[in-house]
Coordinates of C-alpha atoms in Angstrom, one line a residue:
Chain U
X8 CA 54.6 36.4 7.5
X9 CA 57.7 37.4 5.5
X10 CA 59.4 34.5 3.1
X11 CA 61.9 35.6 1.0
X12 CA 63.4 32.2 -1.4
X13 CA 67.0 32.6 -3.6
X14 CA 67.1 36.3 -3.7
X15 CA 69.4 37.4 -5.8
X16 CA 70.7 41.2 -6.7
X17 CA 73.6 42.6 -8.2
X18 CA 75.3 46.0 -8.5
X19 CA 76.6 46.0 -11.7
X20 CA 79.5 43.6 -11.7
X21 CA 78.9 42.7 -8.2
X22 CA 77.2 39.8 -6.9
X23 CA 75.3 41.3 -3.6
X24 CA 73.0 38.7 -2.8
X25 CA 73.6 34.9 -4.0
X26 CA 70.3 33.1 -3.3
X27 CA 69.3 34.0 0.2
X28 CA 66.2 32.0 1.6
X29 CA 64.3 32.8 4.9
X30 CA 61.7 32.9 6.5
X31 CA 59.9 34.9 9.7
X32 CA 56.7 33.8 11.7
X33 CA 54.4 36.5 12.7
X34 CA 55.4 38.1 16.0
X35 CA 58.9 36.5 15.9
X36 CA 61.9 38.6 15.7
X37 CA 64.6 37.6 13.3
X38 CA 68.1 39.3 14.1
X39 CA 70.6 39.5 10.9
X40 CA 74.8 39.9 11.8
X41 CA 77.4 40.0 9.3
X42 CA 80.6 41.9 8.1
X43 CA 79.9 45.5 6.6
X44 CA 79.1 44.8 3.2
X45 CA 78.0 41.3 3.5
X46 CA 74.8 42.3 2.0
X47 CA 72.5 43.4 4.9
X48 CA 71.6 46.7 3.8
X49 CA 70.5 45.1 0.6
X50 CA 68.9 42.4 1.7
X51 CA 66.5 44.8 4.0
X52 CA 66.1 47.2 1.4
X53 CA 64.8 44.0 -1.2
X54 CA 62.4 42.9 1.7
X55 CA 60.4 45.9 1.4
X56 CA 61.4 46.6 -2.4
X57 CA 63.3 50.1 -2.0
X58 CA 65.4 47.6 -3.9
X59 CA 64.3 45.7 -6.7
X60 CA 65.6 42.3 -6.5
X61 CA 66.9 40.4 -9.9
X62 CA 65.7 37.1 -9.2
X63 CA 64.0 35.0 -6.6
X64 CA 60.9 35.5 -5.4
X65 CA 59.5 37.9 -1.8
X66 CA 56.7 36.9 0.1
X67 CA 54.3 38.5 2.0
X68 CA 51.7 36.5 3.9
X69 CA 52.3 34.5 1.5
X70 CA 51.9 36.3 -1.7
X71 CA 54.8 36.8 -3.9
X72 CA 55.0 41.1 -3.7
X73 CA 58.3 41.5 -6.5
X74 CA 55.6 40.9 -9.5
X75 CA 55.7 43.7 -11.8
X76 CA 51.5 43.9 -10.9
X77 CA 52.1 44.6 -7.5
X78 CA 52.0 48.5 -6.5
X79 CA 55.4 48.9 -4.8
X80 CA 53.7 51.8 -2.6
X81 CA 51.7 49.2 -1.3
X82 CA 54.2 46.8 0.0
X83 CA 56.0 49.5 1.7
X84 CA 52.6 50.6 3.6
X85 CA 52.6 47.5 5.3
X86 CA 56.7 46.8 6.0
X87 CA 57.9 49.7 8.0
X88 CA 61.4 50.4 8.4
X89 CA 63.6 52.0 10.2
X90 CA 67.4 53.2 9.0
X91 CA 70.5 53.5 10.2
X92 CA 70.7 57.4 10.2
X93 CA 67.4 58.1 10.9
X94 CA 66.2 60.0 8.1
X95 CA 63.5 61.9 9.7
X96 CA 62.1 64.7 7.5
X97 CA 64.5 67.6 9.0
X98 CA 61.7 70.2 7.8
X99 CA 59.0 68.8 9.9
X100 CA 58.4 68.6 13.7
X101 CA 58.7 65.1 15.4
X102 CA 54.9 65.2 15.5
X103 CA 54.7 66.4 11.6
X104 CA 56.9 63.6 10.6
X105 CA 54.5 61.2 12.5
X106 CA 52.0 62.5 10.6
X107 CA 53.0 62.7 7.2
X108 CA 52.6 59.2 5.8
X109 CA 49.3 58.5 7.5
X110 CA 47.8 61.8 6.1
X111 CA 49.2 61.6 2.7
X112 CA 49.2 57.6 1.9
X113 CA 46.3 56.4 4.2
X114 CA 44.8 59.6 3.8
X115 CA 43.6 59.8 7.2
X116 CA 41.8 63.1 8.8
X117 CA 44.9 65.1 10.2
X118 CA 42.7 65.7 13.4
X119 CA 42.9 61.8 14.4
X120 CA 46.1 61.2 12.7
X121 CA 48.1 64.2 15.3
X122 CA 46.0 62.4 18.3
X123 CA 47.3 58.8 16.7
X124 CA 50.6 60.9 16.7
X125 CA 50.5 61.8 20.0
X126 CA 50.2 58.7 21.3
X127 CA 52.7 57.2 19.2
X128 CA 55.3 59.6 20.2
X129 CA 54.3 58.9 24.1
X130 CA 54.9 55.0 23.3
X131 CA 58.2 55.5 22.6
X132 CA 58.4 58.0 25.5
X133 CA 58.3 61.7 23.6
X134 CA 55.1 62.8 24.6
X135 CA 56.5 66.1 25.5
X136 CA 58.9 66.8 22.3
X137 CA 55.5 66.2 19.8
X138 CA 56.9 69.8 18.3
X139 CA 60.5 69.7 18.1
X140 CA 62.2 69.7 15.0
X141 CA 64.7 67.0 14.8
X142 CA 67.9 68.9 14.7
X143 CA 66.6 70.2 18.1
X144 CA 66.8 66.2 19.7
X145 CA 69.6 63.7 20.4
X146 CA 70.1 61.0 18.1
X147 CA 68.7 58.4 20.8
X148 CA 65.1 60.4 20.4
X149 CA 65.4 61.1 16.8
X150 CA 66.1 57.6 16.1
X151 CA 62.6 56.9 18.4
X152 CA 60.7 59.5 16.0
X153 CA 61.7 57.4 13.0
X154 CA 60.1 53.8 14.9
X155 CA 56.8 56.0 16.0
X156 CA 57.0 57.4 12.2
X157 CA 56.8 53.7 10.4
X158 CA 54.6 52.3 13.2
X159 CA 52.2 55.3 12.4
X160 CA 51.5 52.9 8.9
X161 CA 50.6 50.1 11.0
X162 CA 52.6 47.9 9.8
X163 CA 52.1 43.8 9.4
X164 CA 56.0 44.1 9.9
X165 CA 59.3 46.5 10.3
X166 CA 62.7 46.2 9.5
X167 CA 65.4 47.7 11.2
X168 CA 68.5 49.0 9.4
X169 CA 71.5 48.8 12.0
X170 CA 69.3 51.4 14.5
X171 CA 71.7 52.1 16.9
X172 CA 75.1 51.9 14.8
X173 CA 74.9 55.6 14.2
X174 CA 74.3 56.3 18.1
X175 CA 76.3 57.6 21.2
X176 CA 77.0 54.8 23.2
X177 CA 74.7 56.6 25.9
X178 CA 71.7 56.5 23.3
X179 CA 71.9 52.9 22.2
X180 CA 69.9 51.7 25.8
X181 CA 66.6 53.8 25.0
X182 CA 66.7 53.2 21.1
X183 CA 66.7 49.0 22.3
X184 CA 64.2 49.3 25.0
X185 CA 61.5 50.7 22.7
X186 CA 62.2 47.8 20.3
X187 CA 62.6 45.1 22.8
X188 CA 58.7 46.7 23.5
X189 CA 57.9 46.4 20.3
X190 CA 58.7 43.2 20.3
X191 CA 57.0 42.3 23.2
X192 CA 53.5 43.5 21.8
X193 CA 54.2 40.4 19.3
X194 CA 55.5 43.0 16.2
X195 CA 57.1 41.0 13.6
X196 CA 60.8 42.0 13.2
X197 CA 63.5 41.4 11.1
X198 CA 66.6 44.0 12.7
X199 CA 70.0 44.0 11.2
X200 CA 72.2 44.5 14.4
X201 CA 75.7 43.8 16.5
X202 CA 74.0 44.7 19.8
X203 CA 74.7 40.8 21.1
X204 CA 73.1 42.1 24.6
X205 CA 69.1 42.7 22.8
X206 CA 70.1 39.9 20.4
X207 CA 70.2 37.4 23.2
X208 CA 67.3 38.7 24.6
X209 CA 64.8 39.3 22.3
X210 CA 65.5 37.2 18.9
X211 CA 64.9 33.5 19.1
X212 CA 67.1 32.9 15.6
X213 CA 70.0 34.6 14.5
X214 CA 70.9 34.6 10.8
X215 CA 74.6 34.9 9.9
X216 CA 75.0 36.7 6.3
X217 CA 78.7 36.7 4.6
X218 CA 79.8 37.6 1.0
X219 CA 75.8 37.5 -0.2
X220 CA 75.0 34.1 1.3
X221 CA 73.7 32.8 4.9
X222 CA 76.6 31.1 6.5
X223 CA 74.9 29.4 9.5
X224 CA 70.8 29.9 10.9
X225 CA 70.4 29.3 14.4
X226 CA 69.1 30.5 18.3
X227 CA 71.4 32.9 19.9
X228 CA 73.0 30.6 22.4
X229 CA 74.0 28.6 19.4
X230 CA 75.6 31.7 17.5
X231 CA 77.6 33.0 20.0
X232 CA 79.2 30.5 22.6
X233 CA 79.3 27.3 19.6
X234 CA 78.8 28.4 16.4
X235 CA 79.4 25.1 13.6
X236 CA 80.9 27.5 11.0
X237 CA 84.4 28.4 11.4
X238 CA 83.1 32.2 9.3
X239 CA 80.7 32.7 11.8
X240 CA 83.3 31.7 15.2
X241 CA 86.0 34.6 13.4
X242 CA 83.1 37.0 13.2
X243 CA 81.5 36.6 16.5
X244 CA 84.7 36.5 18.3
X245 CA 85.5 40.0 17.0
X246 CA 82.2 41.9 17.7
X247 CA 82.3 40.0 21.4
X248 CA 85.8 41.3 22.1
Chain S
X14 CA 58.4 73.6 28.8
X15 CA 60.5 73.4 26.1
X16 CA 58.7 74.0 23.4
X17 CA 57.6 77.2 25.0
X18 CA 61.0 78.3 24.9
X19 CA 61.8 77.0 21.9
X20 CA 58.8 79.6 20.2
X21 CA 59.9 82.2 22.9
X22 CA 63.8 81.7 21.0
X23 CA 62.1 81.5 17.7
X24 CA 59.6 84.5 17.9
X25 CA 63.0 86.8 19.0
X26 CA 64.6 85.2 16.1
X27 CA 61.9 86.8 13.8
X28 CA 61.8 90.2 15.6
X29 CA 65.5 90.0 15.6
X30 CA 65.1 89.4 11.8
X31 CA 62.6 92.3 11.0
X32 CA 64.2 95.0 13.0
X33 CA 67.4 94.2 10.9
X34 CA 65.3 94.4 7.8
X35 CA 64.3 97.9 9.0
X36 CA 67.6 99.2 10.7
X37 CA 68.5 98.3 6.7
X38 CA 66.0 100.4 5.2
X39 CA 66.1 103.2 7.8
X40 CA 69.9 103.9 7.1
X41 CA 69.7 103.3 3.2
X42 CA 66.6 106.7 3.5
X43 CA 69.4 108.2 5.7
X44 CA 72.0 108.3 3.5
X45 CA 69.6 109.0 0.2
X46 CA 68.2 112.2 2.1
X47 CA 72.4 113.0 3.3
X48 CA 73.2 112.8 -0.9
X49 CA 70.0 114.6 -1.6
X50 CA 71.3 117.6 1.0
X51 CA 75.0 116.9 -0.5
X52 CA 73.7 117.6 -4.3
X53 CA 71.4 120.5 -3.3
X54 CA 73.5 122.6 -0.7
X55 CA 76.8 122.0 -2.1
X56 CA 76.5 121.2 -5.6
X57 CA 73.1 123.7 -6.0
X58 CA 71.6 121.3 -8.1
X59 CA 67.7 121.8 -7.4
X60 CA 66.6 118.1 -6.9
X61 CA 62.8 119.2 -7.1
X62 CA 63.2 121.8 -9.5
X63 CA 59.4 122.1 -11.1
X64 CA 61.2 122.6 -14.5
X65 CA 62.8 119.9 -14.5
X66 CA 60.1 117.2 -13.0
X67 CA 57.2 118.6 -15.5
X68 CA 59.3 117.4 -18.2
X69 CA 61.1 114.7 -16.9
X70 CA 58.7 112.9 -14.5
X71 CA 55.1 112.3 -16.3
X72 CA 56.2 110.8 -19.3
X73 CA 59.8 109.7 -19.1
X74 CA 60.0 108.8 -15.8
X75 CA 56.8 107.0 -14.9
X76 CA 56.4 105.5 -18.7
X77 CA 59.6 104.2 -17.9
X78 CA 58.9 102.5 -14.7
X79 CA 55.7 100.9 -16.0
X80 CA 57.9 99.9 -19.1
X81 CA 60.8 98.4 -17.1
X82 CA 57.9 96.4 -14.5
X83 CA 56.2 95.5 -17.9
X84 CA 59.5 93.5 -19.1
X85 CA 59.9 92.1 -15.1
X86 CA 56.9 90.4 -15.7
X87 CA 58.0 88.6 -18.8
X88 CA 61.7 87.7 -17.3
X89 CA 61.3 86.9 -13.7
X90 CA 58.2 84.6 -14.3
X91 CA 59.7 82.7 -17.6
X92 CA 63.3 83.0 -16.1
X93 CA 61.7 81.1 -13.0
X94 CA 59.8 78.1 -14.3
X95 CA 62.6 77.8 -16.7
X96 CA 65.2 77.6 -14.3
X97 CA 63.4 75.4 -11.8
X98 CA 62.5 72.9 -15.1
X99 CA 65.8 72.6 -16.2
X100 CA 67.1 72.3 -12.6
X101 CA 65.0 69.7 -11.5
X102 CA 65.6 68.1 -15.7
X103 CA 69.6 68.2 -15.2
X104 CA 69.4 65.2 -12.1
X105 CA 67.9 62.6 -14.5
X106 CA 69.6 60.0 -15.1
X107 CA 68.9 59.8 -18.9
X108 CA 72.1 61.5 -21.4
X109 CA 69.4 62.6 -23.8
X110 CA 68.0 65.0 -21.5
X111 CA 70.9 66.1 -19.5
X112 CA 72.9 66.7 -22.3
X113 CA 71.6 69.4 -24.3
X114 CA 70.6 71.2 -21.6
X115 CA 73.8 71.5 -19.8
X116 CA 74.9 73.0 -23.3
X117 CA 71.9 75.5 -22.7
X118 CA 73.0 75.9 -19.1
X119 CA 76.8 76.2 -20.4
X120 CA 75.9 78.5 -23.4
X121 CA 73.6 81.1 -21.8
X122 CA 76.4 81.3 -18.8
X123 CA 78.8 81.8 -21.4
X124 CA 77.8 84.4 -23.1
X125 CA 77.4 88.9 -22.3
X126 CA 73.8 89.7 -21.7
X127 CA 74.1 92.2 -24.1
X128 CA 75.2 90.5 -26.9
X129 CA 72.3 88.2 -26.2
X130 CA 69.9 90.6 -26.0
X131 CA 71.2 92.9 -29.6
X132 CA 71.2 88.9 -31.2
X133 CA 67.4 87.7 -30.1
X134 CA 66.6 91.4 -31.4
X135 CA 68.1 90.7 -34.6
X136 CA 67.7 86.7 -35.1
X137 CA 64.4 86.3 -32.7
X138 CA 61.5 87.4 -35.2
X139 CA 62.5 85.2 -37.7
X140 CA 61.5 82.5 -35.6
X141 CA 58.1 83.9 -35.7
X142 CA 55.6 83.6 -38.3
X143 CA 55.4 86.6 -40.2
X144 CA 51.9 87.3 -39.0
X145 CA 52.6 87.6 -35.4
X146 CA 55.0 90.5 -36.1
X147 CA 55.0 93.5 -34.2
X148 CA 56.6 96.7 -33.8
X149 CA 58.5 95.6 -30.5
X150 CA 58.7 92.0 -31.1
X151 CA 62.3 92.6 -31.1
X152 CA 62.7 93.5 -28.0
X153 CA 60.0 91.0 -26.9
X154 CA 62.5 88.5 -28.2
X155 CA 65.3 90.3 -26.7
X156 CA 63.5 89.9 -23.0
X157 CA 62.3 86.3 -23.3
X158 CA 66.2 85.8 -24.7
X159 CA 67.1 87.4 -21.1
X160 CA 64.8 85.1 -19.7
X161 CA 66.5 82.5 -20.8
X162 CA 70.1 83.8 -19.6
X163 CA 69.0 83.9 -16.3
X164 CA 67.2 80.4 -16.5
X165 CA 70.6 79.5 -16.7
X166 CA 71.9 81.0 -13.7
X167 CA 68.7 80.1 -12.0
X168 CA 68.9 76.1 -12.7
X169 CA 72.2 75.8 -11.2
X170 CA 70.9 76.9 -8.0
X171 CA 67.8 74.9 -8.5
X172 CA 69.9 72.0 -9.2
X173 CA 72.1 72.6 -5.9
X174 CA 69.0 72.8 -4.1
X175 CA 68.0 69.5 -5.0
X176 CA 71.1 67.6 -4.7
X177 CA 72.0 69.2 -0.7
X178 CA 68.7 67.2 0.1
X179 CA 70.3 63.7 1.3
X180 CA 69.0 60.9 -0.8
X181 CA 68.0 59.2 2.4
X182 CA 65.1 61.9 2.5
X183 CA 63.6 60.3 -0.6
X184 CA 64.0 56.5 1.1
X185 CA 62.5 57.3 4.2
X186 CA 59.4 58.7 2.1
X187 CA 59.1 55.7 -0.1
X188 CA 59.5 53.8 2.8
X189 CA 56.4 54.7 4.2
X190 CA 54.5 53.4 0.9
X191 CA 54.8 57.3 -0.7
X192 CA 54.8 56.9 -4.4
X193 CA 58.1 59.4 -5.9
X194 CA 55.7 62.0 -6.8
X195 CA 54.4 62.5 -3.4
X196 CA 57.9 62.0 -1.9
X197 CA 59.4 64.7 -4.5
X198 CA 56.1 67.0 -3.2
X199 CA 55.9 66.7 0.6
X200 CA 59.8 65.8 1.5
X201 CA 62.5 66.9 -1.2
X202 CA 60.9 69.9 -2.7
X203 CA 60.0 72.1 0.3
X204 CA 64.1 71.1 1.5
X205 CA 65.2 71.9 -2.1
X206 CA 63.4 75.3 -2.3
X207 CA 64.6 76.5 1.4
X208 CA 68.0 76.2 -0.2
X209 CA 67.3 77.6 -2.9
X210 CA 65.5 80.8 -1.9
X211 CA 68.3 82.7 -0.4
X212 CA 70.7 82.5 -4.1
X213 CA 67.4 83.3 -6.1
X214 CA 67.2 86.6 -4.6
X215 CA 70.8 87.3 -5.4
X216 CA 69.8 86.6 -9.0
X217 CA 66.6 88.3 -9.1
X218 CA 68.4 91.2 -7.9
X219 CA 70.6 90.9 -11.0
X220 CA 68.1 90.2 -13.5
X221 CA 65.4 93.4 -12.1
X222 CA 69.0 95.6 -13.4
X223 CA 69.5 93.9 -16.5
X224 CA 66.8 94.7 -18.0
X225 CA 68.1 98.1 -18.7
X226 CA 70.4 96.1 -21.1
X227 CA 66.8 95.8 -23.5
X228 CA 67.3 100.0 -23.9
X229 CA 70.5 99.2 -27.0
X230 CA 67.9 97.9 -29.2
X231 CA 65.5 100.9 -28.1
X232 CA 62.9 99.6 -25.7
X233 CA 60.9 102.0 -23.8
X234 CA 62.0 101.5 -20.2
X235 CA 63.3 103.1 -17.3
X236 CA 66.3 103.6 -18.2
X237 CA 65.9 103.7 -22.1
X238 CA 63.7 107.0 -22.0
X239 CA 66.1 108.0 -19.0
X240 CA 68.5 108.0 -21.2
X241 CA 67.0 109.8 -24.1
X242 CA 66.0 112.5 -21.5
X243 CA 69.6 113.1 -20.5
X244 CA 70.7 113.3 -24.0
X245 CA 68.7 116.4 -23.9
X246 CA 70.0 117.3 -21.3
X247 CA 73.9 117.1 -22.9
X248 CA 73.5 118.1 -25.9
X249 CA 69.9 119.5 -26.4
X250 CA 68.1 122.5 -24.6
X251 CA 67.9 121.0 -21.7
X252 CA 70.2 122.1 -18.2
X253 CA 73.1 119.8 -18.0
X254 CA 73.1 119.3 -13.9
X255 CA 69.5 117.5 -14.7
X256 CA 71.6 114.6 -15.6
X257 CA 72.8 114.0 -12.3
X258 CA 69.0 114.5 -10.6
X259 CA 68.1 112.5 -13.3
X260 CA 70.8 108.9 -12.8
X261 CA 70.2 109.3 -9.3
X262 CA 66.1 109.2 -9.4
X263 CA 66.5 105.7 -12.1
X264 CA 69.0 104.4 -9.6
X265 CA 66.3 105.2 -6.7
X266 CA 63.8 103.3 -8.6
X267 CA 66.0 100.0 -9.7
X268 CA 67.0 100.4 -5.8
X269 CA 63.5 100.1 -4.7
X270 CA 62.4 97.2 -6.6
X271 CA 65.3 94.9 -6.2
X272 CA 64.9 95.6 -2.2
X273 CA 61.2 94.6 -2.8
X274 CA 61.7 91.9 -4.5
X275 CA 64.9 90.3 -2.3
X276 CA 62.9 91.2 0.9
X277 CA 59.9 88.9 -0.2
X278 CA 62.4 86.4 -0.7
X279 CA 63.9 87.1 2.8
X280 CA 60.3 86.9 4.2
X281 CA 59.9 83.8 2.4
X282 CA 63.3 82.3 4.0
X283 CA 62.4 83.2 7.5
X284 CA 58.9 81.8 7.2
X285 CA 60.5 78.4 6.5
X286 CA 63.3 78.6 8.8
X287 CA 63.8 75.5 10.7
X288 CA 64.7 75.8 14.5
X289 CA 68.1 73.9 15.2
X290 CA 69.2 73.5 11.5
X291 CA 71.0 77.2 11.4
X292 CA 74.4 75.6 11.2
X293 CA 76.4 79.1 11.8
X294 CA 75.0 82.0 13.6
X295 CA 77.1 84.6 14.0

């Protein structure tokens, strides 16, 4: 589904990304853990090509997406993603921010596209806050706007941006839930996340990122109780504590 | 359930609102009427003397409105577009562009209305081919110069409309495959101009009274043929105590249409309020 081989990026002077290869099968979910500024963010945003990447090469069902041919609008249709503080469009209603990208970029009738809505917003249990404005809800139920919002694009595939780092710890449980759903329907996932609990659980691989490079690729088992690298044993060791 | 009270809080927020607007209004009449009593019963000045209005009012007074909302429809609309151009213009990234025009921005800031408008009168038609000329292209010149100053003003709080919307606005749009165009239309711009609408009226309010400034190079507004009146008034035939009925009928008028003009603005900042985002309510 998603193949991305020696992406490399840098910010000015600095070397974000040196060379990252990986790949995700459809309907698997691939989580991504790694110090803050290891290069997650990045690597996300090159995925879906917020970011353009300087070298390497992104694949989408197996066609290379970072050509200069390649409508950029159009990779983004079909890789949703989800951020790490939310983002939802503060001057529409949960619904209207539903809405939005399906009636503008699909161009869908607004009729079927506030029913699609509806339901949406139901799935991940907010059915009854369709017309709230999101300075009105929690961050737990904003941050469930913003996965109804990019699933509204039907995606192929959604990344996750650290969901539930910006949360109260009393939010996180709902935010996880509707993912660990989502996952469950067979959506294809890469998520950027310390939450070791829905790691365990729901991602069969784990990819450990440091300093622009993957230290160490394996299941979760594997990553947290023996990890080979001795990068990857400091690391986990701190976020388990 | 609670959305119902949500519009139930929002629809008293609105009343709430209006009845302000016209507690406002209902105490400036009060106090107009009070001064109007003041200058008759204590002062004896006849504020409807028949004299006085049949020279004053059909020529001076209403030429003079028409002339003043004749040069608000030259500034406020150029003064608008210009100031929402060079706003928007100032947050490129490219020095070519940014450049000169924050040495408009910094110029037209810089510098005394009035002196602007007695140069554009002076300097402005040269600009022009010689066959365009007209009588009052001075003063033409002299407004679209005011224009201008206010452009100024006005692209600053353009620009700070734009920049209080969070960059991640523009992310989570592109994220869901909108090109920038449609991200600028349908999520930064109607953020930026919410901002933006409540400092705008402040300046339109200051722009509607500047163009008395165009009267020193001789235009024929409000308070230009005002002014010409009282003259009479001082030093002609005319009763002196006329130029007291007469200041406080222009300042009537320039009241009127800057509370006009802010309360469409206010209107237009209510309509987009957006429930939960009032920060401070007081």
């Amino acid at each position: 589904m998603i193949r991305v081989e020696d992406l490399q990026k840098h910010f000015g002077s600095l070397h974000v990304l040196k060379g990252i290869d990986l790949e995700v099968q459809k309907g698997e979910v691939l989580v991504i853990i790694g110090p803050s500024g290891s290069g997650k963010s990045t690597l996300l945003r090159c995925i879906n090509l917020l970011i353009e990447p300087d070298g390497g090469r992104v694949l989408l069902e197996g066609v290379q997406v970072n050509r200069p041919e390649i409508k950029r609008e159009w990779v983004r249709e079909q890789v949703g993603m989800v951020f790490q503080s939310f983002n939802l469009f503060t001057h529409l209603t949960a619904l209207q921010n539903v809405t939005l990208g399906p009636i503008r970029v699909l161009e869908e009738d607004p009729e079927k596209a506030a029913v699609r809505g509806r339901a949406l917003l139901s799935r991940v249990g907010l059915g009854d806050k369709a017309d709230a404005y999101p300075a009105q809800l929690s961050g737990g139920q904003q941050q469930r706007v913003a996965i109804a919002r990019a699933l509204a694009m039907n995606p192929k595939a959604m990344l996750f941006d650290e969901p539930t780092s910006a949360l109260d710890p009393e939010y996180i449980r709902e935010v996880l839930d509707v993912m660990a759903l989502l996952a469950r329907d067979g959506m294809t996932m890469i998520v950027v996340t310390h939450e070791m609990g829905f790691a365990s659980n729901v991602a069969r691989r784990i990819l450990f990122i440091d300093a622009g490079k993957i230290i160490e690729e394996g299941a979760p088992e594997e990553i947290f109780h023996s990890p080979r690298e001795e990068r990857t044993r400091a690391f986990v060791s701190k976020i388990l504590r | 359930m609670a959305t119902t009270v949500g519009s139930a809080i929002r629809r008293s927020f609105d009343r709430g609102l209006t009845l302000k607007t016209l507690q406002r209004a209902a105490e400036m009449a009060v106090g107009a009427i009070l001064f109007i009593v003041i200058l008759e019963v204590v002062l004896h000045f006849n504020v409807l003397d028949s004299t006085l209005w049949s020279l004053y009012g059909p020529y001076y007074f209403l030429t003079g409105i028409v002339g003043t909302l004749y040069y608000l429809a030259i500034i406020i609309p150029i003064s608008v577009v210009v100031g929402f151009a060079v706003g928007w213009a100032r947050l490129s990234r490219l020095r070519v562009l940014t450049w000169p025009l924050s040495v408009y921005v910094d110029f037209f800031r810089g510098m005394p209305p009035i002196i602007i408008v007695i140069f554009a009168s002076l300097l402005g038609p040269s600009l022009i081919p010689a066959r365009f000329h007209s009588e009052d292209l001075g003063i033409l010149m002299a407004a679209f110069a005011l224009a201008l100053h206010s452009g100024a003003y006005q692209s600053e709080i353009f620009r700070a409309g734009f920049m209080s919307v969070p960059r991640g606005q523009l992310e989570a749009a592109q994220s869901l495959g909108m090109t920038r165009g449609q991200a600028m239309q349908f999520v930064v711009l109607p953020q930026a101009l919410r901002l933006s609408v409540p400092p705008l009226a402040n300046e339109l309010a200051v722009v509607i009274k500047d163009t008395s400034l165009l009267a020193i190079i001789g235009s024929l507004d409000l308070f230009g043929l005002s002014n010409i009146f009282s003259q009479q008034s001082v030093f002609g035939s005319n009763q002196l105590w006329w130029v007291f009925v007469v200041w406080t009928a222009v300042a009537l008028v320039y009241f009127v249409m800057t509370f006009s003009v802010t309360e469409v603005l206010n209107w237009i900042d209510r309509r987009y309020h957006v429930k939960g985002l009032e920060a401070i309510s007081v």
